[in-house]
mmCIF file of C-alpha atoms in Angstrom:
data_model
loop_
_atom_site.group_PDB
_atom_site.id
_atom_site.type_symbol
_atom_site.label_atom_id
_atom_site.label_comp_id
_atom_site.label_asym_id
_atom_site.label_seq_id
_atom_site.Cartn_x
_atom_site.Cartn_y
_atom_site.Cartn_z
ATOM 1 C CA UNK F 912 96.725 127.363 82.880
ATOM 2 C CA UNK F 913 99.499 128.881 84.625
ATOM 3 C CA UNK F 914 100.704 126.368 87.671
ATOM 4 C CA UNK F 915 102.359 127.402 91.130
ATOM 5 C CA UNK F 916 105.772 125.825 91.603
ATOM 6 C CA UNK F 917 105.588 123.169 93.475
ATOM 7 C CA UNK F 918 108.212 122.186 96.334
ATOM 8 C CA UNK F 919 111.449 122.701 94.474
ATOM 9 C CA UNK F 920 110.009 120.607 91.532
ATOM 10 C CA UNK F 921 109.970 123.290 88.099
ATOM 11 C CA UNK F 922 106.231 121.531 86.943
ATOM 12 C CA UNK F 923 103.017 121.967 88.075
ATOM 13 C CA UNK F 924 101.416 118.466 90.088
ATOM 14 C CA UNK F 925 97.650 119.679 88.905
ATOM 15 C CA UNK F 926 98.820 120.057 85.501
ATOM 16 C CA UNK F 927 97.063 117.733 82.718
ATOM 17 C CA UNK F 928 98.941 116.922 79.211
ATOM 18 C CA UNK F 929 97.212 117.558 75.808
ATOM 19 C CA UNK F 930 94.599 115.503 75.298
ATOM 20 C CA UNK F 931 92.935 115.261 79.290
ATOM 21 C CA UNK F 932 96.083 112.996 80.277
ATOM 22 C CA UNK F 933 96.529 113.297 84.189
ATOM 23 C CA UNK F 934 99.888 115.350 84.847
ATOM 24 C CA UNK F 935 102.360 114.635 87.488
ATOM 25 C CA UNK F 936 101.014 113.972 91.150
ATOM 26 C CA UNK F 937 102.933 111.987 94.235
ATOM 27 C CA UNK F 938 104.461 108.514 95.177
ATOM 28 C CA UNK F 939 104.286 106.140 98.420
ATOM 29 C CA UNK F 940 106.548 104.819 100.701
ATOM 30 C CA UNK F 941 110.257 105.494 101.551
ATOM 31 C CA UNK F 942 111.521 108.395 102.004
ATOM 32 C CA UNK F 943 114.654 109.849 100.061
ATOM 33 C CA UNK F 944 117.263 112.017 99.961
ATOM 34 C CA UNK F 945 117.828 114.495 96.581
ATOM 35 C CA UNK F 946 121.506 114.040 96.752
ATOM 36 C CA UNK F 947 123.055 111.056 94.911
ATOM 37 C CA UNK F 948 126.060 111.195 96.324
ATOM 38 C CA UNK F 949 125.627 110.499 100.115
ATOM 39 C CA UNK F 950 127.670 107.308 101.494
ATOM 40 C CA UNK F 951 125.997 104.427 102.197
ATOM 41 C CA UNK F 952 125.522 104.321 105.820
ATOM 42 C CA UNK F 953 127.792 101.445 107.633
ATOM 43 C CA UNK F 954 125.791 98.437 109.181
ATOM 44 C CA UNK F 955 126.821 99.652 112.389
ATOM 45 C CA UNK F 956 124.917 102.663 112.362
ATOM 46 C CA UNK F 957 121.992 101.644 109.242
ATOM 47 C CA UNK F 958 118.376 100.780 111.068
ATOM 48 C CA UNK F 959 116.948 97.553 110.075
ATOM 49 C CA UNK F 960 114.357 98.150 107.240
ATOM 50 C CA UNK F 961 111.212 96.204 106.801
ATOM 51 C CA UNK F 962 111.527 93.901 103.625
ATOM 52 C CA UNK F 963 109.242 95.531 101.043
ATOM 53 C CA UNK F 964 107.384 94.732 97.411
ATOM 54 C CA UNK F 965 106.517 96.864 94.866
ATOM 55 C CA UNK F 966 103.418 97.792 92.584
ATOM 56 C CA UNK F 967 104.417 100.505 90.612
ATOM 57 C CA UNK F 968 102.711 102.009 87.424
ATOM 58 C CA UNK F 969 105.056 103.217 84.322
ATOM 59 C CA UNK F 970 103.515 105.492 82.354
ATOM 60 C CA UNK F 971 104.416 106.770 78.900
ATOM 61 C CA UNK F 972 105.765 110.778 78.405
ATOM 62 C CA UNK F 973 102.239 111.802 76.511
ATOM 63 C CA UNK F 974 100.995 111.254 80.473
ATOM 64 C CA UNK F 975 103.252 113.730 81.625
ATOM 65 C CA UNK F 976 102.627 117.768 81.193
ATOM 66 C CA UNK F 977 105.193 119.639 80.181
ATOM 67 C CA UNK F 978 107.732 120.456 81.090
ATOM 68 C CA UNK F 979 107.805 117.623 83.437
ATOM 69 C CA UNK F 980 107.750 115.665 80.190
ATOM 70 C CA UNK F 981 111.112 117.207 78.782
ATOM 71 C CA UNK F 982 112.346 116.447 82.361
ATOM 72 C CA UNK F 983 112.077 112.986 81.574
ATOM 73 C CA UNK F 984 112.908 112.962 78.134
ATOM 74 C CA UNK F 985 116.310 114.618 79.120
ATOM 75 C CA UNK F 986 116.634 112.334 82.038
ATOM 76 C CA UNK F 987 116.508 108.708 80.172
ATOM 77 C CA UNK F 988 118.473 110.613 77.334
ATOM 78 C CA UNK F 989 121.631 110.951 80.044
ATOM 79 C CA UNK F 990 121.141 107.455 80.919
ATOM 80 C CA UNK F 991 120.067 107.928 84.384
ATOM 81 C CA UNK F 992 118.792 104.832 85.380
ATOM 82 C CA UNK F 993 118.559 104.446 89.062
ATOM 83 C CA UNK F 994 117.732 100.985 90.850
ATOM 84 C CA UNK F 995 115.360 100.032 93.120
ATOM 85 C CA UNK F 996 118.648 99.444 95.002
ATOM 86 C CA UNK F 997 119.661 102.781 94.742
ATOM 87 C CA UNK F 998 116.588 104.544 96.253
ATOM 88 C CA UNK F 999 116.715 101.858 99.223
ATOM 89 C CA UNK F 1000 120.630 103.313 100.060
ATOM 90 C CA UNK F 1001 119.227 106.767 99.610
ATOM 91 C CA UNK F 1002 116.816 106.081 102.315
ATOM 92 C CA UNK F 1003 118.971 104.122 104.563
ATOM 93 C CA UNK F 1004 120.958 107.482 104.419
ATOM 94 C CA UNK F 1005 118.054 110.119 105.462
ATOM 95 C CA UNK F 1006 117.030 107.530 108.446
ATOM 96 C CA UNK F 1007 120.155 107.595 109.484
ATOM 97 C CA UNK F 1008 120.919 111.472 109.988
ATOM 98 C CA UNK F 1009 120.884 113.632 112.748
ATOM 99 C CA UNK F 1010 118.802 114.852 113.586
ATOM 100 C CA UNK F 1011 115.877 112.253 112.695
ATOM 101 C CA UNK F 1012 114.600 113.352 108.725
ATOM 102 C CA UNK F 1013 111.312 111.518 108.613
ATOM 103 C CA UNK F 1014 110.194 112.867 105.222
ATOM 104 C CA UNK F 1015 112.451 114.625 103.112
ATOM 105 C CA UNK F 1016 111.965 118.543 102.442
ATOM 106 C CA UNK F 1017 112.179 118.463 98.504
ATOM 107 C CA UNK F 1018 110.826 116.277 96.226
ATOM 108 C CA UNK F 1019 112.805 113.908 93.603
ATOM 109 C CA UNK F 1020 113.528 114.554 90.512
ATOM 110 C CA UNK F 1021 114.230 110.626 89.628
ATOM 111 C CA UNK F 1022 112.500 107.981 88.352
ATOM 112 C CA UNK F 1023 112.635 104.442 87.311
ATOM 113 C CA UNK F 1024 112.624 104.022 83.574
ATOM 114 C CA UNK F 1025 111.879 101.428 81.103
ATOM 115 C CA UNK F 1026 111.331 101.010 77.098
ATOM 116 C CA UNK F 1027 108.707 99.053 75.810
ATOM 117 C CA UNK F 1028 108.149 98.289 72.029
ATOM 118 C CA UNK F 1029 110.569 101.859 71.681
ATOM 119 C CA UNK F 1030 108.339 103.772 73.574
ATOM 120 C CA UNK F 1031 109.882 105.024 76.446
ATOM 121 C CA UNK F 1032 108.028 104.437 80.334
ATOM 122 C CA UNK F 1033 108.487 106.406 83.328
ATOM 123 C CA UNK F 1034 107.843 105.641 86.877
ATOM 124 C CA UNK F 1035 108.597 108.909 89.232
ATOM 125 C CA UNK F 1036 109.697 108.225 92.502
ATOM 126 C CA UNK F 1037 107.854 111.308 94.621
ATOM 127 C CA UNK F 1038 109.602 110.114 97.614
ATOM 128 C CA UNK F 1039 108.037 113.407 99.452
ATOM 129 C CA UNK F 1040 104.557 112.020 99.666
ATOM 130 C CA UNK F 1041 105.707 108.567 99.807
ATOM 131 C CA UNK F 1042 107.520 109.452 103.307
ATOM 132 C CA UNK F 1043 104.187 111.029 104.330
ATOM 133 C CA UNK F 1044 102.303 107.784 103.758
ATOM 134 C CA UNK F 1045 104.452 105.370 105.609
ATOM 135 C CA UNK F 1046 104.321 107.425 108.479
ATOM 136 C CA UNK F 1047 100.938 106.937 108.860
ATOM 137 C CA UNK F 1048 101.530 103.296 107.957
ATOM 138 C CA UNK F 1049 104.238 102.932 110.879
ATOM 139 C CA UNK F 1050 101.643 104.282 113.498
ATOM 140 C CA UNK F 1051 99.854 101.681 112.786
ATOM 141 C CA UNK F 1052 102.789 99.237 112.902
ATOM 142 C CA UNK F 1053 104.528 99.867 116.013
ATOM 143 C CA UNK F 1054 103.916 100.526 119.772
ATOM 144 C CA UNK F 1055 104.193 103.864 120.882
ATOM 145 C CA UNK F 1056 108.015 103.291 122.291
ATOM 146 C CA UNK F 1057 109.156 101.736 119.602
ATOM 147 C CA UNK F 1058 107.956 104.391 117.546
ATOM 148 C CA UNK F 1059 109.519 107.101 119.654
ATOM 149 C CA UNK F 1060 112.377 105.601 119.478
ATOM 150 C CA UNK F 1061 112.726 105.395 115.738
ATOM 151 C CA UNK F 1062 111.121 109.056 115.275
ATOM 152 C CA UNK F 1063 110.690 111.070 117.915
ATOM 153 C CA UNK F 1064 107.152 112.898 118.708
ATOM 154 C CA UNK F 1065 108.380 116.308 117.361
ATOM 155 C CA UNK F 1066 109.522 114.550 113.791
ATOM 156 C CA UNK F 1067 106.286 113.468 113.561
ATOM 157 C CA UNK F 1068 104.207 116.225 114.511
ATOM 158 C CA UNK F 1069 106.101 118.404 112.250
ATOM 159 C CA UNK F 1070 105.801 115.945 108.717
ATOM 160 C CA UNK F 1071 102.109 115.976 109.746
ATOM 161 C CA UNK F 1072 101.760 119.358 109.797
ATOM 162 C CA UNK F 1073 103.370 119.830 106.472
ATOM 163 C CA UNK F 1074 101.782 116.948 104.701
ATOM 164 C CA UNK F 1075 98.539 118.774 105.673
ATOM 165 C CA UNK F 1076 99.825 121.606 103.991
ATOM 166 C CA UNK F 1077 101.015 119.887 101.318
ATOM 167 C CA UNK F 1078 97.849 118.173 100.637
ATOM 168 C CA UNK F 1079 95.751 121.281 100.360
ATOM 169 C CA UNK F 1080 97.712 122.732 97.622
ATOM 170 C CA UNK F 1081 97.683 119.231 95.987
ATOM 171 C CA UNK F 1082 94.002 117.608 96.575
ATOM 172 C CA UNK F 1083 93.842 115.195 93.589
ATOM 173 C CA UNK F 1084 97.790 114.011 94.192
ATOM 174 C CA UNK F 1085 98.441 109.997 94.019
ATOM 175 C CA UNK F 1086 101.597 107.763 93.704
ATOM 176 C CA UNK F 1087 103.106 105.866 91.066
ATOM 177 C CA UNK F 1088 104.924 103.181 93.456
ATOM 178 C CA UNK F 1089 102.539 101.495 96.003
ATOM 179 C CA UNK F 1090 104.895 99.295 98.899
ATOM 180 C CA UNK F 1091 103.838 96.066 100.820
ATOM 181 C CA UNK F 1092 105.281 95.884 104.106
ATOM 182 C CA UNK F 1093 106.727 92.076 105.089
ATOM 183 C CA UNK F 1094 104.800 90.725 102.372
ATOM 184 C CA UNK F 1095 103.294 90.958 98.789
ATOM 185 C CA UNK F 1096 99.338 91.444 99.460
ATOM 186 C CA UNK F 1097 97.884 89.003 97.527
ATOM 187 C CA UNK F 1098 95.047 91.403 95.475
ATOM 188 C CA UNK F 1099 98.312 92.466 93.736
ATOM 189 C CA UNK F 1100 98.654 89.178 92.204
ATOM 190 C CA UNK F 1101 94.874 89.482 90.337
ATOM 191 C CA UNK F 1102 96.442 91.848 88.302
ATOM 192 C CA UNK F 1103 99.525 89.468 86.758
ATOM 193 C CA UNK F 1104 99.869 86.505 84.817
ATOM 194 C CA UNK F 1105 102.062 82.977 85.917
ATOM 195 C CA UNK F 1106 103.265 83.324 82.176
ATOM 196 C CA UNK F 1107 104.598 87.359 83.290
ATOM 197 C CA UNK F 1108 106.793 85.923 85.914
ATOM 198 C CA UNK F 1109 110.457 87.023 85.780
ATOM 199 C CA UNK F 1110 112.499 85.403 88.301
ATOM 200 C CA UNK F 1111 116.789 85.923 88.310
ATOM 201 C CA UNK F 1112 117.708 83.880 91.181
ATOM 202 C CA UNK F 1113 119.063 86.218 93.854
ATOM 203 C CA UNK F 1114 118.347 89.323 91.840
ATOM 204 C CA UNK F 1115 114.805 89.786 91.051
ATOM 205 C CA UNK F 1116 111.381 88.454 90.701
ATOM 206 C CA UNK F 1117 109.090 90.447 88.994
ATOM 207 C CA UNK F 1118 106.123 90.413 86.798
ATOM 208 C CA UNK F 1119 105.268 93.162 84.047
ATOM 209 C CA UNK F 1120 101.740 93.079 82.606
ATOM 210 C CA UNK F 1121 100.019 96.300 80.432
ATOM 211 C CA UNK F 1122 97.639 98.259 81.987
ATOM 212 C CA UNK F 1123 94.458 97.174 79.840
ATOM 213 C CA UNK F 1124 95.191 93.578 80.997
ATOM 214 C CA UNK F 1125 95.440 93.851 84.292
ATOM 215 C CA UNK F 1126 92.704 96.410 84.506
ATOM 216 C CA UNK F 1127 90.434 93.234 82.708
ATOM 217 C CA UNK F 1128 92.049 90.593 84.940
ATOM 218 C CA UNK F 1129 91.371 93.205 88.043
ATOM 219 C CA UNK F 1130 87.418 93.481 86.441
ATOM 220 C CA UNK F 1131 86.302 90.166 85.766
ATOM 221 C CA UNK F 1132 88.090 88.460 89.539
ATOM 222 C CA UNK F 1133 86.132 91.338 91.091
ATOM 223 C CA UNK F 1134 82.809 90.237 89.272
ATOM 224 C CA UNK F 1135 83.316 87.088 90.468
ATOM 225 C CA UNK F 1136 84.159 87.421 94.708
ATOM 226 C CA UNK F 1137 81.159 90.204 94.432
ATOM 227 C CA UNK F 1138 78.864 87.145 93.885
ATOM 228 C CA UNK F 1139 81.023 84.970 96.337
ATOM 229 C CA UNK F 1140 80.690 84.371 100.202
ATOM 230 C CA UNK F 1141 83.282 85.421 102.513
ATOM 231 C CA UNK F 1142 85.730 87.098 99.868
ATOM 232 C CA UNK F 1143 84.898 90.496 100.679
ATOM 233 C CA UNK F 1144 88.397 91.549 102.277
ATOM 234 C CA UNK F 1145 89.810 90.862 98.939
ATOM 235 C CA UNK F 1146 86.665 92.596 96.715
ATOM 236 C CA UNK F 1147 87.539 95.424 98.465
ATOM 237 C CA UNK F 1148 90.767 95.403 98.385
ATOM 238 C CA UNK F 1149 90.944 95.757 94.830
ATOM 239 C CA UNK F 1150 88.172 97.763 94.208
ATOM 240 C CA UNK F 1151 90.530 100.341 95.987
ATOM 241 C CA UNK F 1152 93.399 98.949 94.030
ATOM 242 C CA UNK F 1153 91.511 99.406 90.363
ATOM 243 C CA UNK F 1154 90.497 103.010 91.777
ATOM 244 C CA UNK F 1155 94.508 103.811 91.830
ATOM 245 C CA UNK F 1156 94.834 101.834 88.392
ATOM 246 C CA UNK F 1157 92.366 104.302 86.786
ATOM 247 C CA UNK F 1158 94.202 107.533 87.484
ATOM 248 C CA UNK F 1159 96.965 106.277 84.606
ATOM 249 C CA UNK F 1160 97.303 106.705 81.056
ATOM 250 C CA UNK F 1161 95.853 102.913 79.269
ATOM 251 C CA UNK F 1162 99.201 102.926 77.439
ATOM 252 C CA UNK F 1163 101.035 102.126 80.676
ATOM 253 C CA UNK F 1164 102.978 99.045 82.432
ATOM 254 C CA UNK F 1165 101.713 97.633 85.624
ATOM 255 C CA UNK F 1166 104.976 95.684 87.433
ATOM 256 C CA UNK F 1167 105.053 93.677 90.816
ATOM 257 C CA UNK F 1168 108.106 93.336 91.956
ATOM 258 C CA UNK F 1169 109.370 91.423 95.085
ATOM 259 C CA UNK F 1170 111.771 93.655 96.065
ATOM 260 C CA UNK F 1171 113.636 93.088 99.132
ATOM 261 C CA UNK F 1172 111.966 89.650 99.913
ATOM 262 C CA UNK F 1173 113.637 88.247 97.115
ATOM 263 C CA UNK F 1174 116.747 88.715 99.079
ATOM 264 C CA UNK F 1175 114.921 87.813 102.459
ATOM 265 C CA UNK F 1176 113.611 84.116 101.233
ATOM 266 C CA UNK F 1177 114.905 80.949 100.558
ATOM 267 C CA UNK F 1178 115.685 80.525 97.230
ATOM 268 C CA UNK F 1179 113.649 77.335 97.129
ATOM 269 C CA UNK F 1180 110.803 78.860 98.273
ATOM 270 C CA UNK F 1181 111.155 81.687 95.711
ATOM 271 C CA UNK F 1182 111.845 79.309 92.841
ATOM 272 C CA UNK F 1183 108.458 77.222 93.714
ATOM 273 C CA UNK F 1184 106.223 80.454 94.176
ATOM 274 C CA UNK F 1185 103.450 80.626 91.463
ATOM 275 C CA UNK F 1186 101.633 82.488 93.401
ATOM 276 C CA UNK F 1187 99.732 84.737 90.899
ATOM 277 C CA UNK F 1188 98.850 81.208 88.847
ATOM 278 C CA UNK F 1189 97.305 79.913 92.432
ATOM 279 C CA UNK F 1190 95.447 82.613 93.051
ATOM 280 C CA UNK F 1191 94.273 83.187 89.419
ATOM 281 C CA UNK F 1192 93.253 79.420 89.627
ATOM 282 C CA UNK F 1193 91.476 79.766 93.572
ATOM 283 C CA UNK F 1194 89.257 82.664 91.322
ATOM 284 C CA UNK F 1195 88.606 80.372 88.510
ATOM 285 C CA UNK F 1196 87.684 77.327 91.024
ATOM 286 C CA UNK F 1197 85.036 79.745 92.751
ATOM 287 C CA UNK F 1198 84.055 81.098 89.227
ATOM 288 C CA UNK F 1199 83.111 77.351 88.431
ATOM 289 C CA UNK F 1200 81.121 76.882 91.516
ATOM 290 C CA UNK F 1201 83.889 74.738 93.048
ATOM 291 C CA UNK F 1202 83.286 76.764 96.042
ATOM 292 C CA UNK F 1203 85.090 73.871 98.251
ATOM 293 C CA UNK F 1204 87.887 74.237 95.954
ATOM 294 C CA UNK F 1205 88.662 77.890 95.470
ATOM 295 C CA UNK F 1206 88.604 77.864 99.610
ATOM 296 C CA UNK F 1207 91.783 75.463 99.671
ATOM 297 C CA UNK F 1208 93.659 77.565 97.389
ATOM 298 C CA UNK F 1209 92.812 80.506 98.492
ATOM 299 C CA UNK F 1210 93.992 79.824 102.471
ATOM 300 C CA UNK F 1211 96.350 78.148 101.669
ATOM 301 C CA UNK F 1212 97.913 80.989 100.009
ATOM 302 C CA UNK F 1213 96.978 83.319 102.642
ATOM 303 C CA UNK F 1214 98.802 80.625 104.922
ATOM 304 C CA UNK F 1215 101.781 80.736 102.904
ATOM 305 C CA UNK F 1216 102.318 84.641 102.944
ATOM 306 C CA UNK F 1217 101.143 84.839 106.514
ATOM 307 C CA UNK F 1218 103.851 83.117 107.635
ATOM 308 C CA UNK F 1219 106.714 85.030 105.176
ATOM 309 C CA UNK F 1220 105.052 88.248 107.030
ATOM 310 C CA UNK F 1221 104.998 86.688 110.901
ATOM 311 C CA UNK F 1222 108.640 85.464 109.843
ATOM 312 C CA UNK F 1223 110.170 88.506 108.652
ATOM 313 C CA UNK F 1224 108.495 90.840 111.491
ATOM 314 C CA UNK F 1225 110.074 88.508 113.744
ATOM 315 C CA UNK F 1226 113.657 89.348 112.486
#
């Protein structure tokens, strides 16, 4: 089919590869700028940014339509390998113009990258619809003064008016990169192993899992809080979470990554955290009938993460 352009990006968003593949849609959560070379704002004048996680989804180029799928090719072929770092000074740079940029008026062109048994991954950042969605997020957030006086009314008004135009032309769009605010939400965990965990000390901590597996792991804990008593905050939590998960290509990498919190906790704290084996054990517990059991673990994890959120909003 012939596509419309879309933004200022040269593929179509609607567009599916050979084979039924879902082409190219949107992301979630900061917003962006599309230059690379804008300084890094001083920490005078940069706003304090809420400490964030990651769930992102890396899919492989047959996903991608072409020729969004040269795009890529051409991009991880120049070594362009951007940082989660690098898209957080980005944004620090857009929040801090003037006037206010709320959501940024072109779409990116980048993209983490990664290479798994020589096949190479791609996570686009679509910081356009990304910006869009924490917007909404923020209302929800923040009293109506503080809001104003991070983005005024007409800043608002006018990314909602052209995310509503946006979204018409691009009905069946969805993100790559899904953000949790203060906090990792613990339904992310279901979908990672304790034996996936990738902790650096003061650089990352991470866990990579493929798709099939933690579509199965996401499956089976839902099976077993459906039959469960007072779990239904976390059923549906990932029922909405496997309904993102099935919009990829089954070849693809699932990460959680801790993002700014690693940088935000003790390192103590972060070097005890199993937190995807205690919840994977909580599920087990109630699987067994130790109802008593999987209660414990379970609030005492919510406990745990409650207070990193409470904490962190506090600063």
């Amino acid at each position: 089919m012939t596509c419309p352009r879309i933004e200022t990006l040269p593929w179509c968003e609607g567009a599916r590869a050979p084979g039924g593949e879902p082409g190219p849609a949107a992301g979630q959560y900061e917003s962006v700028s599309e230059s690379s070379d804008l300084p890094l704002p001083s920490a005078r004048s940069a706003p304090t940014i809420p400490y964030a996680s990651y769930l992102r989804v890396y899919e492989p180029l047959a996903a991608f339509a072409e020729p969004e799928r040269t795009h890529w090719a051409d991009y991880a072929r120049r070594g362009a390998t951007p940082t989660a770092q690098d898209e957080l000074r980005r944004s620090l740079s857009d929040l801090v113009r003037v006037p206010v940029v709320g959501v940024p008026a072109h779409e990116s062109g980048d993209a983490f990258t990664t290479v798994v048994d020589g096949v190479l991954l791609v996570c686009p950042w679509r910081t356009r619809l990304r910006g869009w969605l924490a917007l909404q997020e923020l209302v929800e957030w923040f009293p109506r003064p503080v809001l104003d006086a991070a983005l005024p009314p007409g800043a608002r008004l006018r990314a909602v008016e052209d995310y509503e135009r946006w979204r018409e032309r691009n009905p069946d769009a969805r993100p790559w990169i899904r953000t949790g605010v203060w906090q990792v939400p613990l339904r992310w965990f279901v979908l990672v192993a304790d034996e996936e965990r990738d902790h650096v000390p003061g650089e990352r901590l991470r866990y990579r899992t493929p798709m099939v597996q933690a579509r199965r792991r996401l499956a089976r804990a839902l099976r077993t809080l459906r039959d469960a008593e007072g779990y239904g905050a976390l059923a549906d939590g990932l029922v909405e979470v496997g309904s993102w998960l099935e919009e990829f290509h089954p070849r693809s990498l699932v990460e959680l990554d801790y993002g700014g919190l690693v940088h935000a906790l003790p390192a103590d704290r972060l070097a005890a955290d199993r937190s995807a084996g205690d919840l994977a054990a909580g599920i087990a517990a109630l699987r067994a009938g130790d109802t008593e059991g999987a209660t414990e673990v379970y609030e005492g994890l919510a406990e745990r993460w409650r207070a990193v959120r409470e904490r962190l909003f506090a600063n």
